[in-house]
Coordinates of C-alpha atoms in Angstrom, one line a residue:
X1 CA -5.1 -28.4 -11.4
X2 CA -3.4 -29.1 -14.4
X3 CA 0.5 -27.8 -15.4
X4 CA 0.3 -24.3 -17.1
X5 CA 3.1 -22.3 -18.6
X6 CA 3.7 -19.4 -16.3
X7 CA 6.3 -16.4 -16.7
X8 CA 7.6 -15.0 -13.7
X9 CA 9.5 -11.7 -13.4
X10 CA 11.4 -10.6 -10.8
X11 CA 13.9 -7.2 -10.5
X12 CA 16.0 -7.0 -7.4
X13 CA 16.7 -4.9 -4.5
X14 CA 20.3 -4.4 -5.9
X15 CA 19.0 -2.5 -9.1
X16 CA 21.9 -4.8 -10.8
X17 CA 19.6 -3.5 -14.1
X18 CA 18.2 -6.3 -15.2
X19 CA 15.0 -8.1 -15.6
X20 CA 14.8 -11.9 -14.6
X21 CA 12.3 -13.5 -16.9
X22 CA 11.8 -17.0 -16.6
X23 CA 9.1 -19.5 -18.2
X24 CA 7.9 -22.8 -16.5
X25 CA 5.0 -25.2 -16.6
X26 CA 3.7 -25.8 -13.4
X27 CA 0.7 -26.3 -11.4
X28 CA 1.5 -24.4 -8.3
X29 CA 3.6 -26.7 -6.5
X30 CA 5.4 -28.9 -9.1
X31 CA 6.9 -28.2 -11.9
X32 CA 7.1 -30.4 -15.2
X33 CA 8.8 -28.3 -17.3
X34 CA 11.9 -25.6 -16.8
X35 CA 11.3 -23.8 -20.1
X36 CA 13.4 -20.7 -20.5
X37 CA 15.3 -18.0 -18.6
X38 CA 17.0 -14.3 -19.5
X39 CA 18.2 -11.7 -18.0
X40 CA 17.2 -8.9 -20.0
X41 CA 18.6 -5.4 -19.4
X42 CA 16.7 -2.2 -18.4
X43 CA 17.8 1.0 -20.8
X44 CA 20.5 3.2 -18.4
X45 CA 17.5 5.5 -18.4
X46 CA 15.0 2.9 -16.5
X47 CA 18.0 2.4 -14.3
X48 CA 18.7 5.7 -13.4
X49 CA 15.2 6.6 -12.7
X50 CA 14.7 3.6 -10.6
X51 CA 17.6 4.8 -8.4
X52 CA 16.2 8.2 -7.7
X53 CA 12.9 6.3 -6.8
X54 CA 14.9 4.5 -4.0
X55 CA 16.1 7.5 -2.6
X56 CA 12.5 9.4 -2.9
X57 CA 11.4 6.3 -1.2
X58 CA 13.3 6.6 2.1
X59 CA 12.2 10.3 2.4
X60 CA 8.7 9.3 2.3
X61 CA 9.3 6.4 4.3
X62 CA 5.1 5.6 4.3
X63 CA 4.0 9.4 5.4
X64 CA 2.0 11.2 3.6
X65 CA 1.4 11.7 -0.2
X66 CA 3.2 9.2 -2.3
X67 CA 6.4 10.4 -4.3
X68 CA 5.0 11.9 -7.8
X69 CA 8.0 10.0 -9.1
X70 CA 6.8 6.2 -8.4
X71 CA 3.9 6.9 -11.1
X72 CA 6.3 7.8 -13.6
X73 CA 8.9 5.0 -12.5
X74 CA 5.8 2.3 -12.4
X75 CA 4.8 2.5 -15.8
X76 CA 8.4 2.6 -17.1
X77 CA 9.4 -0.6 -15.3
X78 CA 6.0 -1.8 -15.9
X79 CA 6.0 -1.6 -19.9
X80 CA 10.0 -2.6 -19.7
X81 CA 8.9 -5.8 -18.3
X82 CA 5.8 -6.5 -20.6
X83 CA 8.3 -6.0 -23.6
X84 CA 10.5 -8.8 -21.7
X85 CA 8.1 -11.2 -21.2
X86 CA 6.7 -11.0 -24.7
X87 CA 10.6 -11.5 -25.8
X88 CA 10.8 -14.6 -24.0
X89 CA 7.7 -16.4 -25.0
X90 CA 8.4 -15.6 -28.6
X91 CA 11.9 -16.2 -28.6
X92 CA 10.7 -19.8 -27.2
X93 CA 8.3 -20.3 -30.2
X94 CA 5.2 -19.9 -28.2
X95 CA 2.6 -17.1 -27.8
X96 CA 0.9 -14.8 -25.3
X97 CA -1.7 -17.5 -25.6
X98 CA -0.1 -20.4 -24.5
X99 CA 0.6 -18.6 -21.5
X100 CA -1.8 -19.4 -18.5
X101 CA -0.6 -16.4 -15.8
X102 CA 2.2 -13.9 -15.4
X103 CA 3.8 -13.4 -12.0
X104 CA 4.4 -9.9 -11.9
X105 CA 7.1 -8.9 -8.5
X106 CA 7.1 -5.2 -9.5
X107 CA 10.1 -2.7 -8.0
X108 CA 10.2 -3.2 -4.0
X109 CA 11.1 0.4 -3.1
X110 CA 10.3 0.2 0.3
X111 CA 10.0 -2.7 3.1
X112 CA 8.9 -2.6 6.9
X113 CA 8.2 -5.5 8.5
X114 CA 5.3 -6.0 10.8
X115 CA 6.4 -5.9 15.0
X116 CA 4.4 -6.7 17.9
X117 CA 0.6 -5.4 17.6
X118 CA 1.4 -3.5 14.2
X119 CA 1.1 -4.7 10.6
X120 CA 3.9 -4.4 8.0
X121 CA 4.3 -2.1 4.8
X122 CA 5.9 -3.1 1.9
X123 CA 5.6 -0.7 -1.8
X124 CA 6.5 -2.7 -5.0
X125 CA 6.4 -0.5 -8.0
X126 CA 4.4 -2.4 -10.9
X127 CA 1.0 -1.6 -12.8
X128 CA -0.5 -5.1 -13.1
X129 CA -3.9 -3.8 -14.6
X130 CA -1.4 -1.9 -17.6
X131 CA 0.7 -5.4 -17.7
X132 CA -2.7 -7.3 -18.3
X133 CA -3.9 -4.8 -21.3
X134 CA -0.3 -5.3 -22.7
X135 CA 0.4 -8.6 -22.9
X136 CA -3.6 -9.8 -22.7
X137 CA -3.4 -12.4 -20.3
X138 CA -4.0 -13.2 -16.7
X139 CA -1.3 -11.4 -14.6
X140 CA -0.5 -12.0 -10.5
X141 CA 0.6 -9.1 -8.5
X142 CA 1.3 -7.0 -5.4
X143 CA 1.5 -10.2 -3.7
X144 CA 3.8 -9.5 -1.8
X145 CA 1.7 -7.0 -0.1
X146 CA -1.3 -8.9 0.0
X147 CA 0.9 -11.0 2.2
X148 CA 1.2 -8.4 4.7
X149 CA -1.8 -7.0 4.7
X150 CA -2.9 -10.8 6.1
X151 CA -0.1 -10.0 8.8
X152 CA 2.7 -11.6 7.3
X153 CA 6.2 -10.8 6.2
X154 CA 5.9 -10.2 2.4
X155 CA 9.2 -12.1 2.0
X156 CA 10.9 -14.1 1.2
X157 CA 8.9 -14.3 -2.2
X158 CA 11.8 -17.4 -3.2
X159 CA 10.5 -20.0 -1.1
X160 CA 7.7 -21.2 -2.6
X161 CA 9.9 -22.5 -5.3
X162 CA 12.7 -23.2 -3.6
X163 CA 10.6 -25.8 -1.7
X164 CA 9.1 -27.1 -5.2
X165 CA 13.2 -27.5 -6.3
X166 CA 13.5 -29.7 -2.9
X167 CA 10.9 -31.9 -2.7
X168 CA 11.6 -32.6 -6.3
X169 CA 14.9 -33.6 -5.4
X170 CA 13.7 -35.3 -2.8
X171 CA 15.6 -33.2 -0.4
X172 CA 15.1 -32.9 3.0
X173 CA 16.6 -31.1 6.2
X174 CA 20.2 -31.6 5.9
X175 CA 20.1 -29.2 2.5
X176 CA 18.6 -25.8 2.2
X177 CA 18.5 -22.9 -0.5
X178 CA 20.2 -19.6 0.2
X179 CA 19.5 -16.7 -2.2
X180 CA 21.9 -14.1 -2.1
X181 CA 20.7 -11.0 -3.9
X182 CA 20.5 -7.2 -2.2
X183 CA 19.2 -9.0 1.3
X184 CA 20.2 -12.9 1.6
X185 CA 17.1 -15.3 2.4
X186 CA 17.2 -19.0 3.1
X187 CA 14.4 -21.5 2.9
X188 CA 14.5 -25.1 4.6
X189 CA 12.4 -28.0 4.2
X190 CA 12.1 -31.1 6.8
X191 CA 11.3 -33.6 3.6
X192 CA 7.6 -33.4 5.5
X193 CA 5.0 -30.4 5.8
X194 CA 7.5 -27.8 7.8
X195 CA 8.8 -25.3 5.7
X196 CA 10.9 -22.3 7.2
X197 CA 12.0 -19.2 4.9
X198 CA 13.3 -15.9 6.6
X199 CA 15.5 -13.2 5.4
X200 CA 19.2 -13.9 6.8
X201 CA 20.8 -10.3 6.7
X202 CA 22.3 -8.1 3.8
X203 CA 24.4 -9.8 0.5
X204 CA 24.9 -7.5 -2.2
X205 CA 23.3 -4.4 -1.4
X206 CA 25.6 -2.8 1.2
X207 CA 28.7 -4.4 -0.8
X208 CA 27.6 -2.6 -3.8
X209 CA 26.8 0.5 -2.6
X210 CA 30.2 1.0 -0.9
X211 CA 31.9 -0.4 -4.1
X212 CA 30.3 2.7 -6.2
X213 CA 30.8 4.8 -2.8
X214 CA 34.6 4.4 -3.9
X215 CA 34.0 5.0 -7.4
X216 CA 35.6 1.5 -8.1
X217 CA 32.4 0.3 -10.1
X218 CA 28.8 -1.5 -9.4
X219 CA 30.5 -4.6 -7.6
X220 CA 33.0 -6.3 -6.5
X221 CA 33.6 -8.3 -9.6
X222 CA 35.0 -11.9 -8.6
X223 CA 34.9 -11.0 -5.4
X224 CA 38.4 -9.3 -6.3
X225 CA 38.5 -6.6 -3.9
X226 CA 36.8 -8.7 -1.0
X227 CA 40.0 -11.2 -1.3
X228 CA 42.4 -8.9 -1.5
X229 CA 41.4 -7.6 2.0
X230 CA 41.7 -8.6 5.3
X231 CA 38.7 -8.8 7.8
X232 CA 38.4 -7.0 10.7
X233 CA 37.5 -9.4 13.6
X234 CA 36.6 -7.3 16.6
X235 CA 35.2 -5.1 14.4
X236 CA 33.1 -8.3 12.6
X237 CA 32.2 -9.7 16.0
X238 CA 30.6 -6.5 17.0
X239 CA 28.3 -6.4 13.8
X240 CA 27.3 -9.8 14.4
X241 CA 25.8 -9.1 17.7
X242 CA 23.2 -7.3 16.0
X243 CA 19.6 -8.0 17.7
X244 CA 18.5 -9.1 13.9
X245 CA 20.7 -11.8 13.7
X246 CA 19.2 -13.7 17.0
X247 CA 15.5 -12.8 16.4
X248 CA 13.4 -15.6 16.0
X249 CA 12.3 -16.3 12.3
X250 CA 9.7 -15.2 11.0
X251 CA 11.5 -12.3 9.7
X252 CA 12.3 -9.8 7.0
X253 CA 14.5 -7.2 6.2
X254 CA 14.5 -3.7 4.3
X255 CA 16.9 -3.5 1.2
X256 CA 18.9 -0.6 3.6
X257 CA 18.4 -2.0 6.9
X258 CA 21.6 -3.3 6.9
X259 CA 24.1 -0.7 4.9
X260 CA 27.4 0.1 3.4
X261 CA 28.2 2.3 6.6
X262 CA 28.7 -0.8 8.4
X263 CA 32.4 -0.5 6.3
X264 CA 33.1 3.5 7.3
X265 CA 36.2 4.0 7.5
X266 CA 37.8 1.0 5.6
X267 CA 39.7 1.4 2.4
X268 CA 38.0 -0.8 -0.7
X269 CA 39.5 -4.1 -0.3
X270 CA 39.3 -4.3 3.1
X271 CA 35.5 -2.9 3.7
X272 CA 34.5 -5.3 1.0
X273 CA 36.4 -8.4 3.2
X274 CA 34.0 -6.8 6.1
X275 CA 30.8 -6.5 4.2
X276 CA 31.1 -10.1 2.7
X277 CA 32.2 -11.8 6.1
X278 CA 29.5 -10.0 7.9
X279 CA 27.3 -11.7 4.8
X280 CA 28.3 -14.9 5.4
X281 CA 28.7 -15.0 9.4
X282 CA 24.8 -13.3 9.4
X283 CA 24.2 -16.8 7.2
X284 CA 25.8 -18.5 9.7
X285 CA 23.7 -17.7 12.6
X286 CA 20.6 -17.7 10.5
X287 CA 21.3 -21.6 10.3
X288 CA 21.7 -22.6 13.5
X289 CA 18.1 -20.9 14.3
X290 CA 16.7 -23.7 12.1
X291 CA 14.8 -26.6 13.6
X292 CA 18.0 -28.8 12.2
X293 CA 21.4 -27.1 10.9
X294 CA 22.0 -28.4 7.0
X295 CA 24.3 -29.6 5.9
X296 CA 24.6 -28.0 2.8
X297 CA 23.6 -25.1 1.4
X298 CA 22.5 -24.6 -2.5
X299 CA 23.1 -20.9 -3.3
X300 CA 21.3 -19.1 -5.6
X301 CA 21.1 -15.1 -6.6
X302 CA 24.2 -12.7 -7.6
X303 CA 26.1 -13.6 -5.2
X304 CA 26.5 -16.9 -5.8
X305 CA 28.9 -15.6 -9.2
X306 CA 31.6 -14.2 -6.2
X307 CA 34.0 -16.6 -5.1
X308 CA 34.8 -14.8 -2.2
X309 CA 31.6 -14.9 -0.9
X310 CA 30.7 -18.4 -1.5
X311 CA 34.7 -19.5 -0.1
X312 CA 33.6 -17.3 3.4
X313 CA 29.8 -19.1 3.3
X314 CA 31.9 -22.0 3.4
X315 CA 34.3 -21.1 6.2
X316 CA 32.5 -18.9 8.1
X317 CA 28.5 -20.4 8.0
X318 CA 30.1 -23.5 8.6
X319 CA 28.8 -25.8 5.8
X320 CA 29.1 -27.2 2.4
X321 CA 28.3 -25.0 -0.3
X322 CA 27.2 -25.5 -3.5
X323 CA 26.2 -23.0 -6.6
X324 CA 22.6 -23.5 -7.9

């Protein structure tokens, strides 16, 4: 087919409160044109609600009635984003019409991945019928559980692209993209027809939740706190025997599969040195499940902007490490 502009949207597991909005012409599996990116911010009000959704949606946990509260968080998140995208495309001199689909993630609130003889379930909040009467083009959504319901994994979404970005580069098994954003997922490509994507373990969720457990803020901001500490080892070593870890890919993870009580008993700086070690050893043995071990790894996602993180990637995942 021929290159269309395309938005996608995406909002993270890590409720960091923003909307990712980006614009590129593609044609599904190349892309000719980068366009424009923002990160636009939700209103504390969107945020807050969002939150409480998260929490409604572990109580429901798939039985029963749905939570009365994803219908009202769905169409707030849903007109947020419309409002984005329109931003972007205008703010880029172009027009709703110039704009061939929209790629609509929605919310993920809730993610169970499918074991032996049963099919996953996956809820992303997002109303793609409202998005399509808003913005008046062609919108894409609930993928992700369209996936599963085909008996996949829903995730990780990132690797189409991340496999456009390689063959582009004309990259090939020695590199291979690691997103770090609530739950860290890496995608590898052997320069031929074998793709391999997976979720890895946790990044920034469980470190951020037990940075606002201490009332120290939403993050560990420069990975401060995280290199001020000092790690645990035996305590490390035992997390990383987790049965996760060793589990043949394909694979996927819940935002609070992996969590902040992993660091109980710790004081801040040194349950954030735990957390992110446990990040980057999970990354670590993720690799060497690969059909080849890269050499490098091209990080993407939130975590990318902590230093800390990347420096134990580095030390502890064994391999060079580069920011996208």
């Amino acid at each position: 087919m021929e290159p269309i502009w395309a938005v996608g949207l995406m909002t993270g597991t890590v409720l960091d409160g923003n909307i990712d909005v980006a614009l590129i012409k593609t044609d599904g599996e190349r892309i000719d044109d980068f366009g424009t990116y923002r990160l636009m911010p939700y209103p504390q009000s969107i945020r807050s609600l969002l939150e409480e959704t998260l929490t409604a949606a572990r109580a429901w946990n798939f039985v029963g009635p749905e939570p009365a509260i994803f219908r009202e968080a769905e169409e707030a998140l849903t007109r947020a984003q419309s409002a984005a995208v329109r931003d972007l495309v205008e703010s880029y001199g172009m027009t709703m019409a110039d704009i061939g689909v929209v790629g609509f993630h929605g919310q993920t609130v809730l993610h169970r991945a499918p074991q032996v003889g049963r099919l996953g379930q996956t809820r992303q909040l997002g109303d793609g019928e409202l998005m399509h009467s808003l913005l008046g083009t062609k919108v894409a959504y609930d993928f992700r559980s369209a996936d599963m319901r085909a008996g996949g994994q829903g995730a990780p979404l990132a690797a189409a692209y991340h496999t456009a970005l390689m063959r582009s580069a004309g990259a090939s098994g020695e590199v291979a993209v690691l997103n770090l954003g609530g739950v860290a997922n890496v995608t590898w490509w052997d320069g031929a027809d074998n793709v391999v994507a997976f979720d890895t373990g946790p990044a920034n969720a469980p470190l951020n939740d037990f940075i606002k457990s201490k009332g120290l803020g939403d993050m560990d901001r420069d990975g401060a706190l995280g290199r001020a500490g000092t790690v645990d080892e035996a305590r490390l070593a035992k997390l990383l025997q987790h049965p996760y870890l060793s589990k043949p890919y394909p694979k996927s993870l819940d935002r609070f599969d992996f969590g902040a009580a992993m660091a109980d008993g710790l004081d801040a700086e040194d349950g954030a040195a735990l957390l992110t070690a446990f990040t980057a050893g999970a990354v670590g043995k993720a690799l060497d499940l690969l059909p080849s071990r890269p050499r490098k790894l091209v990080v993407s996602g939130g975590g990318r902007h902590n230093p800390t993180m990347m420096a134990m990637l580095a030390s502890r995942a064994g391999v060079e490490v580069v920011q996208a």
